[in-house]
mmCIF file of C-alpha atoms in Angstrom:
data_model
loop_
_atom_site.group_PDB
_atom_site.id
_atom_site.type_symbol
_atom_site.label_atom_id
_atom_site.label_comp_id
_atom_site.label_asym_id
_atom_site.label_seq_id
_atom_site.Cartn_x
_atom_site.Cartn_y
_atom_site.Cartn_z
ATOM 1 C CA MET A 1 206.536 40.835 139.130
ATOM 2 C CA SER A 2 206.434 42.054 142.756
ATOM 3 C CA ARG A 3 208.432 40.710 145.514
ATOM 4 C CA PRO A 4 207.784 41.131 149.283
ATOM 5 C CA GLY A 5 209.593 44.020 150.819
ATOM 6 C CA GLY A 6 211.156 44.790 147.368
ATOM 7 C CA ARG A 7 213.171 47.956 147.423
ATOM 8 C CA HIS A 8 215.405 46.532 144.667
ATOM 9 C CA ASP A 9 213.674 48.149 141.405
ATOM 10 C CA HIS A 10 213.218 51.440 143.172
ATOM 11 C CA ASP A 11 216.346 53.394 143.126
ATOM 12 C CA ASP A 12 217.025 55.252 146.264
ATOM 13 C CA LEU A 13 216.980 58.671 144.623
ATOM 14 C CA GLU A 14 214.022 60.678 146.002
ATOM 15 C CA VAL A 15 211.605 61.661 143.266
ATOM 16 C CA PRO A 16 210.786 65.431 143.750
ATOM 17 C CA GLY A 17 207.380 65.861 145.325
ATOM 18 C CA GLU A 18 207.014 62.313 146.620
ATOM 19 C CA ARG A 19 206.707 63.543 150.229
ATOM 20 C CA GLU A 20 204.008 66.162 149.468
ATOM 21 C CA GLY A 21 200.475 65.553 150.211
ATOM 22 C CA ILE A 22 197.997 64.435 147.497
ATOM 23 C CA ASP A 23 196.269 67.297 145.719
ATOM 24 C CA GLU A 24 193.501 67.677 143.066
ATOM 25 C CA LEU A 25 195.830 66.796 140.257
ATOM 26 C CA ASP A 26 196.872 63.571 141.824
ATOM 27 C CA VAL A 27 193.174 62.508 142.334
ATOM 28 C CA GLU A 28 192.448 63.480 138.684
ATOM 29 C CA ILE A 29 195.490 61.356 137.562
ATOM 30 C CA LEU A 30 194.344 58.362 139.658
ATOM 31 C CA ASP A 31 190.705 58.655 138.477
ATOM 32 C CA ARG A 32 191.839 58.642 135.000
ATOM 33 C CA ILE A 33 194.077 55.615 135.504
ATOM 34 C CA ALA A 34 190.989 53.798 137.122
ATOM 35 C CA GLY A 35 188.832 54.928 134.207
ATOM 36 C CA LEU A 36 191.308 53.878 131.590
ATOM 37 C CA HIS A 37 191.891 50.313 132.954
ATOM 38 C CA GLY A 38 188.116 49.941 133.358
ATOM 39 C CA GLN A 39 187.797 50.876 129.606
ATOM 40 C CA VAL A 40 190.739 48.890 128.279
ATOM 41 C CA ASP A 41 190.785 45.917 130.582
ATOM 42 C CA GLY A 42 187.648 46.010 132.945
ATOM 43 C CA PRO A 43 185.642 43.144 134.008
ATOM 44 C CA PRO A 44 182.680 41.870 131.861
ATOM 45 C CA ASP A 45 179.235 42.900 132.583
ATOM 46 C CA ASP A 46 178.411 39.627 134.110
ATOM 47 C CA PHE A 47 181.371 39.390 136.441
ATOM 48 C CA ASP A 48 179.575 40.625 139.689
ATOM 49 C CA ASP A 49 176.632 38.372 139.017
ATOM 50 C CA GLU A 50 178.902 35.364 138.380
ATOM 51 C CA MET A 51 180.783 36.011 141.717
ATOM 52 C CA VAL A 52 177.640 36.517 143.632
ATOM 53 C CA PHE A 53 176.300 33.263 142.360
ATOM 54 C CA ALA A 54 179.511 31.575 143.572
ATOM 55 C CA VAL A 55 179.116 32.814 147.176
ATOM 56 C CA ALA A 56 175.384 32.542 147.368
ATOM 57 C CA ALA A 57 175.171 28.935 148.668
ATOM 58 C CA ALA A 58 178.129 29.051 151.035
ATOM 59 C CA GLU A 59 177.172 29.338 154.553
ATOM 60 C CA LEU A 60 179.337 31.440 156.793
ATOM 61 C CA GLY A 61 182.536 29.463 157.634
ATOM 62 C CA ALA A 62 181.897 26.983 154.681
ATOM 63 C CA GLU A 63 185.296 25.557 153.669
ATOM 64 C CA LEU A 64 186.472 25.915 150.093
ATOM 65 C CA ALA A 65 187.343 22.734 148.248
ATOM 66 C CA ARG A 66 190.001 23.711 145.623
ATOM 67 C CA LEU A 67 190.042 22.161 142.218
ATOM 68 C CA GLU A 68 193.033 19.781 142.263
ATOM 69 C CA GLU A 69 192.849 17.923 138.963
ATOM 70 C CA GLN A 70 190.767 17.564 135.986
ATOM 71 C CA GLU A 71 190.831 15.093 133.222
ATOM 72 C CA LEU A 72 189.691 16.167 129.801
ATOM 73 C CA VAL A 73 188.521 14.140 126.876
ATOM 74 C CA ALA A 74 188.072 15.176 123.246
ATOM 75 C CA ALA A 75 184.474 15.830 122.482
ATOM 76 C CA ARG A 76 182.471 16.626 119.360
ATOM 77 C CA GLY A 77 183.711 19.511 117.307
ATOM 78 C CA GLY A 78 187.334 19.131 118.506
ATOM 79 C CA GLU A 79 186.433 20.760 121.895
ATOM 80 C CA GLU A 80 187.410 19.228 125.080
ATOM 81 C CA SER A 81 185.121 18.169 127.825
ATOM 82 C CA ILE A 82 185.769 17.309 131.427
ATOM 83 C CA GLN A 83 185.621 13.665 132.244
ATOM 84 C CA ALA A 84 186.744 13.696 135.882
ATOM 85 C CA MET A 85 187.670 16.308 138.391
ATOM 86 C CA SER A 86 188.732 16.340 141.996
ATOM 87 C CA PHE A 87 188.362 18.978 144.562
ATOM 88 C CA VAL A 88 190.327 18.890 148.056
ATOM 89 C CA ALA A 89 189.358 20.598 151.261
ATOM 90 C CA SER A 90 191.180 19.948 154.558
ATOM 91 C CA SER A 91 188.232 17.690 155.872
ATOM 92 C CA LEU A 92 187.085 16.244 152.527
ATOM 93 C CA THR A 93 187.994 15.063 149.049
ATOM 94 C CA ILE A 94 185.322 15.227 146.296
ATOM 95 C CA LEU A 95 185.857 13.225 143.098
ATOM 96 C CA LEU A 96 183.398 13.760 140.148
ATOM 97 C CA THR A 97 183.253 11.516 137.141
ATOM 98 C CA ILE A 98 181.175 12.932 134.269
ATOM 99 C CA THR A 99 179.458 10.849 131.716
ATOM 100 C CA ASN A 100 178.104 12.420 128.572
ATOM 101 C CA LEU A 101 174.413 11.432 127.984
ATOM 102 C CA GLY A 102 174.088 13.461 124.738
ATOM 103 C CA GLY A 103 171.472 16.251 124.278
ATOM 104 C CA GLU A 104 173.338 18.664 126.646
ATOM 105 C CA ARG A 105 172.866 16.230 129.631
ATOM 106 C CA VAL A 106 175.382 14.411 131.682
ATOM 107 C CA ARG A 107 175.520 12.060 134.588
ATOM 108 C CA ILE A 108 177.627 12.939 137.556
ATOM 109 C CA ASP A 109 179.043 10.080 139.646
ATOM 110 C CA GLY A 110 180.404 11.463 142.935
ATOM 111 C CA TRP A 111 182.639 9.949 145.570
ATOM 112 C CA LEU A 112 183.326 11.830 148.829
ATOM 113 C CA ALA A 113 186.180 10.693 151.075
ATOM 114 C CA PRO A 114 186.116 9.967 153.966
ATOM 115 C CA GLY A 115 182.696 8.490 153.162
ATOM 116 C CA ALA A 116 179.612 9.428 155.139
ATOM 117 C CA ARG A 117 175.967 10.232 154.563
ATOM 118 C CA TYR A 118 176.499 13.823 153.462
ATOM 119 C CA ASP A 119 173.877 16.008 151.998
ATOM 120 C CA VAL A 120 174.865 16.847 148.384
ATOM 121 C CA GLN A 121 173.603 19.901 146.560
ATOM 122 C CA LEU A 122 174.265 20.543 142.944
ATOM 123 C CA ARG A 123 173.664 24.076 141.913
ATOM 124 C CA SER A 124 173.183 25.282 138.325
ATOM 125 C CA ARG A 125 173.277 28.899 137.192
ATOM 126 C CA ARG A 126 170.702 28.318 134.514
ATOM 127 C CA ALA A 127 167.618 30.158 135.595
ATOM 128 C CA SER A 128 165.405 27.233 134.398
ATOM 129 C CA ALA A 129 167.362 24.513 136.231
ATOM 130 C CA ALA A 130 166.340 23.842 139.716
ATOM 131 C CA ASP A 131 169.097 22.754 142.165
ATOM 132 C CA ARG A 132 169.495 18.943 142.480
ATOM 133 C CA ARG A 133 169.809 17.369 145.823
ATOM 134 C CA THR A 134 170.754 13.974 147.080
ATOM 135 C CA VAL A 135 172.459 12.150 149.990
ATOM 136 C CA ALA A 136 175.645 10.148 149.693
ATOM 137 C CA ASP A 137 175.658 6.608 150.894
ATOM 138 C CA GLU A 138 177.846 5.360 153.746
ATOM 139 C CA ALA A 139 180.787 4.897 151.429
ATOM 140 C CA GLY A 140 180.428 8.513 150.262
ATOM 141 C CA ARG A 141 179.036 7.629 146.761
ATOM 142 C CA PHE A 142 176.207 9.591 145.065
ATOM 143 C CA VAL A 143 174.775 9.808 141.568
ATOM 144 C CA ILE A 144 173.050 12.738 139.994
ATOM 145 C CA ASP A 145 171.589 11.848 136.581
ATOM 146 C CA ARG A 146 170.493 13.842 133.667
ATOM 147 C CA VAL A 147 172.049 17.112 134.695
ATOM 148 C CA ARG A 148 171.882 19.940 132.143
ATOM 149 C CA ARG A 149 175.358 21.209 131.130
ATOM 150 C CA GLY A 150 176.217 24.750 132.226
ATOM 151 C CA LEU A 151 177.949 26.584 135.174
ATOM 152 C CA LEU A 152 177.614 24.271 138.221
ATOM 153 C CA GLN A 153 178.746 24.102 141.836
ATOM 154 C CA VAL A 154 178.640 21.424 144.552
ATOM 155 C CA VAL A 155 177.933 22.038 148.160
ATOM 156 C CA ILE A 156 178.467 19.255 150.679
ATOM 157 C CA ARG A 157 176.865 19.392 154.115
ATOM 158 C CA PRO A 158 177.787 16.972 156.849
ATOM 159 C CA SER A 159 175.289 16.122 159.549
ATOM 160 C CA SER A 160 177.300 18.252 161.860
ATOM 161 C CA GLY A 161 180.171 20.697 161.328
ATOM 162 C CA ARG A 162 181.301 22.926 158.446
ATOM 163 C CA SER A 163 179.983 22.613 154.960
ATOM 164 C CA VAL A 164 182.328 22.287 151.973
ATOM 165 C CA VAL A 165 181.807 24.240 148.891
ATOM 166 C CA THR A 166 183.521 23.897 145.387
ATOM 167 C CA PRO A 167 184.250 26.714 143.047
ATOM 168 C CA THR A 168 181.862 26.923 140.159
ATOM 169 C CA PHE A 169 182.889 24.844 137.116
ATOM 170 C CA GLU A 170 181.513 24.614 133.476
ATOM 171 C CA LEU A 171 180.412 21.278 132.187
ATOM 172 C CA MET B 1 168.499 44.707 149.015
ATOM 173 C CA ALA B 2 166.737 46.872 151.358
ATOM 174 C CA SER B 3 169.318 48.863 153.206
ATOM 175 C CA SER B 4 169.977 51.950 155.313
ATOM 176 C CA THR B 5 173.078 52.284 153.395
ATOM 177 C CA ASP B 6 172.578 54.638 150.563
ATOM 178 C CA PRO B 7 175.597 54.544 148.110
ATOM 179 C CA ALA B 8 174.926 58.217 147.134
ATOM 180 C CA THR B 9 175.554 59.628 150.618
ATOM 181 C CA THR B 10 177.947 57.335 152.365
ATOM 182 C CA THR B 11 181.621 56.530 151.876
ATOM 183 C CA ARG B 12 182.642 53.107 150.671
ATOM 184 C CA SER B 13 184.185 52.563 154.107
ATOM 185 C CA GLU B 14 180.955 53.334 155.837
ATOM 186 C CA ARG B 15 179.158 51.027 153.545
ATOM 187 C CA LEU B 16 181.639 48.224 154.087
ATOM 188 C CA ALA B 17 181.540 48.508 157.772
ATOM 189 C CA ASP B 18 177.679 48.155 157.601
ATOM 190 C CA TYR B 19 177.797 45.141 155.189
ATOM 191 C CA LEU B 20 180.567 43.465 157.200
ATOM 192 C CA GLU B 21 178.711 43.636 160.465
ATOM 193 C CA ARG B 22 175.566 42.330 158.714
ATOM 194 C CA ALA B 23 177.353 39.635 156.953
ATOM 195 C CA GLN B 24 179.038 38.578 160.189
ATOM 196 C CA ALA B 25 175.742 38.440 161.876
ATOM 197 C CA GLY B 26 174.607 35.968 159.214
ATOM 198 C CA GLU B 27 172.336 38.268 157.183
ATOM 199 C CA ALA B 28 171.755 36.777 153.734
ATOM 200 C CA GLY B 29 172.632 39.101 150.974
ATOM 201 C CA ALA B 30 175.120 41.243 153.031
ATOM 202 C CA ILE B 31 178.052 39.342 151.510
ATOM 203 C CA ASP B 32 176.631 39.971 148.058
ATOM 204 C CA ALA B 33 176.734 43.707 148.753
ATOM 205 C CA ILE B 34 180.420 43.293 149.709
ATOM 206 C CA VAL B 35 181.188 41.334 146.557
ATOM 207 C CA ARG B 36 179.510 44.112 144.302
ATOM 208 C CA GLU B 37 181.471 46.743 146.088
ATOM 209 C CA LEU B 38 184.921 45.316 145.696
ATOM 210 C CA ASN B 39 184.656 42.873 142.832
ATOM 211 C CA PRO B 40 186.234 45.288 140.276
ATOM 212 C CA LEU B 41 189.233 46.066 142.571
ATOM 213 C CA LEU B 42 189.871 42.225 142.793
ATOM 214 C CA TRP B 43 189.557 42.015 139.008
ATOM 215 C CA HIS B 44 192.264 44.541 138.618
ATOM 216 C CA VAL B 45 194.395 42.982 141.202
ATOM 217 C CA ALA B 46 194.267 39.684 139.365
ATOM 218 C CA ARG B 47 194.984 41.244 136.069
ATOM 219 C CA SER B 48 197.811 43.343 137.387
ATOM 220 C CA GLN B 49 199.390 39.967 138.439
ATOM 221 C CA GLY B 50 199.380 38.760 134.817
ATOM 222 C CA VAL B 51 196.366 36.424 135.299
ATOM 223 C CA PRO B 52 194.876 35.603 131.775
ATOM 224 C CA LEU B 53 191.354 36.566 131.185
ATOM 225 C CA SER B 54 190.341 32.931 131.049
ATOM 226 C CA ASP B 55 191.536 32.472 134.718
ATOM 227 C CA VAL B 56 190.397 35.704 136.520
ATOM 228 C CA SER B 57 187.006 34.150 137.425
ATOM 229 C CA ASP B 58 188.657 31.315 139.108
ATOM 230 C CA VAL B 59 191.141 33.498 141.041
ATOM 231 C CA VAL B 60 188.526 35.964 142.172
ATOM 232 C CA GLN B 61 185.947 33.272 143.010
ATOM 233 C CA ASN B 62 188.418 31.424 145.152
ATOM 234 C CA THR B 63 189.216 34.733 147.063
ATOM 235 C CA TRP B 64 185.526 35.335 147.687
ATOM 236 C CA LEU B 65 184.980 31.751 148.853
ATOM 237 C CA GLU B 66 187.952 31.998 151.233
ATOM 238 C CA LEU B 67 186.448 35.208 152.584
ATOM 239 C CA VAL B 68 183.114 33.339 153.350
ATOM 240 C CA ALA B 69 185.252 30.715 155.233
ATOM 241 C CA ARG B 70 187.174 33.383 157.225
ATOM 242 C CA LEU B 71 184.791 36.274 157.458
ATOM 243 C CA ALA B 72 184.603 36.040 161.333
ATOM 244 C CA GLU B 73 188.224 36.918 161.481
ATOM 245 C CA ILE B 74 187.956 40.257 159.641
ATOM 246 C CA ARG B 75 187.854 43.157 161.993
ATOM 247 C CA SER B 76 187.296 46.426 159.893
ATOM 248 C CA PRO B 77 186.579 47.629 156.469
ATOM 249 C CA GLN B 78 190.337 48.410 155.956
ATOM 250 C CA ALA B 79 191.279 44.991 157.085
ATOM 251 C CA LEU B 80 188.723 43.504 154.748
ATOM 252 C CA THR B 81 190.142 45.482 151.681
ATOM 253 C CA SER B 82 193.699 44.587 152.400
ATOM 254 C CA TRP B 83 192.920 41.023 153.230
ATOM 255 C CA LEU B 84 191.111 40.657 149.901
ATOM 256 C CA VAL B 85 193.972 42.294 147.927
ATOM 257 C CA VAL B 86 196.569 40.057 149.548
ATOM 258 C CA THR B 87 194.385 36.857 149.028
ATOM 259 C CA THR B 88 193.809 37.679 145.488
ATOM 260 C CA LYS B 89 197.412 38.127 144.964
ATOM 261 C CA ARG B 90 198.097 34.845 146.405
ATOM 262 C CA GLU B 91 195.407 33.104 144.475
ATOM 263 C CA ALA B 92 196.817 34.680 141.263
ATOM 264 C CA TRP B 93 200.215 33.476 142.093
ATOM 265 C CA ARG B 94 198.824 29.938 142.792
ATOM 266 C CA THR B 95 196.918 29.877 139.567
ATOM 267 C CA ASN B 96 199.756 31.325 137.375
ATOM 268 C CA ARG B 97 202.232 28.627 138.807
ATOM 269 C CA ARG B 98 199.677 25.906 138.264
ATOM 270 C CA ARG B 99 199.114 26.895 134.691
ATOM 271 C CA GLN B 100 202.892 27.054 133.998
ATOM 272 C CA THR B 101 203.290 23.605 135.201
ATOM 273 C CA THR B 102 200.270 22.121 133.315
ATOM 274 C CA GLU B 103 200.603 24.311 130.104
ATOM 275 C CA PRO B 104 204.248 25.324 129.576
ATOM 276 C CA ASP B 105 203.569 26.583 126.093
ATOM 277 C CA ASP B 106 200.894 28.987 127.177
ATOM 278 C CA THR B 107 203.128 32.041 127.622
ATOM 279 C CA LEU B 108 202.424 33.626 124.310
ATOM 280 C CA ALA B 109 198.736 34.237 125.098
ATOM 281 C CA ASP B 110 199.663 36.184 128.238
ATOM 282 C CA VAL B 111 201.904 38.538 126.533
ATOM 283 C CA ALA B 112 199.233 39.085 123.672
ATOM 284 C CA ASP B 113 196.824 39.834 126.466
ATOM 285 C CA GLU B 114 198.588 42.792 127.763
ATOM 286 C CA ALA B 115 199.684 44.910 124.781
ATOM 287 C CA PRO B 116 199.292 48.470 125.836
ATOM 288 C CA GLU B 117 200.021 49.829 122.298
ATOM 289 C CA ALA B 118 196.939 48.060 120.951
ATOM 290 C CA ALA B 119 194.842 49.608 123.753
ATOM 291 C CA THR B 120 195.895 53.165 122.855
ATOM 292 C CA ASP B 121 193.720 52.928 119.720
ATOM 293 C CA LEU B 122 190.588 52.354 121.907
ATOM 294 C CA ILE B 123 191.365 55.595 123.876
ATOM 295 C CA THR B 124 189.643 58.595 122.260
ATOM 296 C CA ASP B 125 190.455 61.333 124.796
ATOM 297 C CA GLU B 126 193.823 62.971 123.899
ATOM 298 C CA ARG B 127 194.888 63.488 127.510
ATOM 299 C CA ASP B 128 194.047 59.951 128.377
ATOM 300 C CA ARG B 129 196.244 58.778 125.422
ATOM 301 C CA VAL B 130 199.103 60.790 126.802
ATOM 302 C CA LEU B 131 198.394 59.414 130.305
ATOM 303 C CA TRP B 132 198.297 55.886 129.024
ATOM 304 C CA ARG B 133 201.548 56.139 127.165
ATOM 305 C CA THR B 134 203.288 57.819 130.005
ATOM 306 C CA PHE B 135 201.855 55.369 132.583
ATOM 307 C CA HIS B 136 203.451 52.549 130.524
ATOM 308 C CA GLN B 137 206.976 54.069 130.871
ATOM 309 C CA LEU B 138 206.730 53.378 134.695
ATOM 310 C CA SER B 139 208.256 50.189 136.151
ATOM 311 C CA GLU B 140 205.912 47.226 136.415
ATOM 312 C CA ARG B 141 205.728 47.664 140.143
ATOM 313 C CA CYS B 142 204.708 51.156 139.938
ATOM 314 C CA ARG B 143 202.042 50.279 137.274
ATOM 315 C CA GLU B 144 200.692 47.513 139.529
ATOM 316 C CA LEU B 145 200.497 49.844 142.479
ATOM 317 C CA LEU B 146 198.976 52.744 140.742
ATOM 318 C CA ARG B 147 196.465 50.572 138.932
ATOM 319 C CA ILE B 148 195.221 49.060 142.132
ATOM 320 C CA VAL B 149 195.368 52.196 144.266
ATOM 321 C CA ALA B 150 193.334 54.006 141.728
ATOM 322 C CA MET B 151 190.542 51.548 142.262
ATOM 323 C CA VAL B 152 190.192 52.222 145.991
ATOM 324 C CA ASP B 153 189.086 55.072 148.099
ATOM 325 C CA ARG B 154 191.588 57.594 149.396
ATOM 326 C CA PRO B 155 191.596 56.415 153.125
ATOM 327 C CA ASP B 156 192.713 52.930 151.831
ATOM 328 C CA TYR B 157 195.592 54.006 149.619
ATOM 329 C CA GLY B 158 198.133 53.226 152.458
ATOM 330 C CA VAL B 159 196.707 49.796 153.580
ATOM 331 C CA VAL B 160 196.650 48.802 149.806
ATOM 332 C CA GLY B 161 200.108 49.657 149.226
ATOM 333 C CA GLU B 162 201.342 47.771 152.317
ATOM 334 C CA ALA B 163 199.033 44.772 151.296
ATOM 335 C CA LEU B 164 200.868 44.716 147.936
ATOM 336 C CA GLY B 165 204.203 44.665 149.789
ATOM 337 C CA MET B 166 205.168 48.102 148.560
ATOM 338 C CA PRO B 167 205.189 50.528 151.426
ATOM 339 C CA HIS B 168 208.397 52.098 149.785
ATOM 340 C CA GLY B 169 206.933 53.486 146.617
ATOM 341 C CA SER B 170 203.558 53.829 148.067
ATOM 342 C CA ILE B 171 200.898 56.480 148.322
ATOM 343 C CA GLY B 172 199.115 58.148 151.277
ATOM 344 C CA PRO B 173 199.320 60.208 153.168
ATOM 345 C CA THR B 174 201.972 61.603 150.901
ATOM 346 C CA ARG B 175 202.082 61.197 147.173
ATOM 347 C CA GLY B 176 204.702 58.522 147.044
ATOM 348 C CA ARG B 177 207.350 57.799 144.563
ATOM 349 C CA CYS B 178 205.228 56.162 141.795
ATOM 350 C CA LEU B 179 202.722 58.784 141.508
ATOM 351 C CA ALA B 180 205.366 61.585 141.850
ATOM 352 C CA LYS B 181 207.219 60.142 138.997
ATOM 353 C CA LEU B 182 204.125 59.742 136.760
ATOM 354 C CA ARG B 183 203.100 63.304 137.615
ATOM 355 C CA ALA B 184 206.440 64.755 136.783
ATOM 356 C CA LEU B 185 206.416 63.035 133.502
ATOM 357 C CA LEU B 186 203.077 64.238 132.659
ATOM 358 C CA VAL B 187 203.701 67.896 133.699
ATOM 359 C CA ALA B 188 206.659 67.970 131.492
ATOM 360 C CA ASP B 189 204.770 66.706 128.486
ATOM 361 C CA PRO B 190 203.332 69.578 126.363
ATOM 362 C CA LEU B 191 200.567 67.325 125.211
ATOM 363 C CA TRP B 192 199.222 67.043 128.713
ATOM 364 C CA GLU B 193 197.537 70.260 129.688
ATOM 365 C CA PRO B 194 196.142 70.370 133.114
ATOM 366 C CA SER B 195 192.310 71.063 132.855
#
């Protein structure tokens, strides 16, 4: 894999033509390379929409809270489901505990540290599921009940300052 | 999105300049246009770094969310493209390392992900088959560079090569070592007939 400044795996022998300008044949070769990778290993059709969804709620300057850890438990059918996850931003840690309620529903118990009365928004990518909103208590705790499983994202807004956004995650 | 920027008549660089300015001014939807314009490039950057299919969304999404956080610092479309390439590479590296520490037995899946021979069966055009086979004779670094450069517009060849840390084998304004090597191999191959 690549190394910064790496001259190591290029021998120093000049390849004939490397100093010439790019011509039609070069452009054709590059176009074919792009086409082939698109064909053999290109993004799925949904990829653009998925990424647009992920950035849609983030206000300019919103800070990314990275997934730090997740705890899985065995669920029905041998699959694993997430029981707890933590996200970390420089200003805030987000801890979510997930309780399976059956019937495609879960309860999310959240804890934000340091605690404060943040606005909490839970976004769902399901067209039929409205965003859920609540406010954390002084200790940073909140509950969002009867959430439908799917692709979700949490956005935290303090009363002043930058908001914090998690990546999307599948529950 | 209503826009004065018609994809049919403008270059990508002109479109990105317009989207960037509007996104920085806080126009909702302008960032979506940037995402749609450069998302395939970021996909290929992540894949060229060995990110398995299951992790590409996480890598690219973190890159886009980092961009939202830092959009004010980006000065030009070229800076935007190279910043995104560098950030995707860093996110890919971070994710790969994380996966290696949490799932040390997961390496087989990665290798299976990438078998070029299997892909050859999917390619119907004869010249493309020759190209694909020849392309895989290049070094890993050359394949990475060419795959990514092929996804960008010509004025960006140079900045992308630099962003990948490969000015030496790079492309633009001259052909560069990797492309020269591939071209020489192709031209010497009787199955590759220039159209």
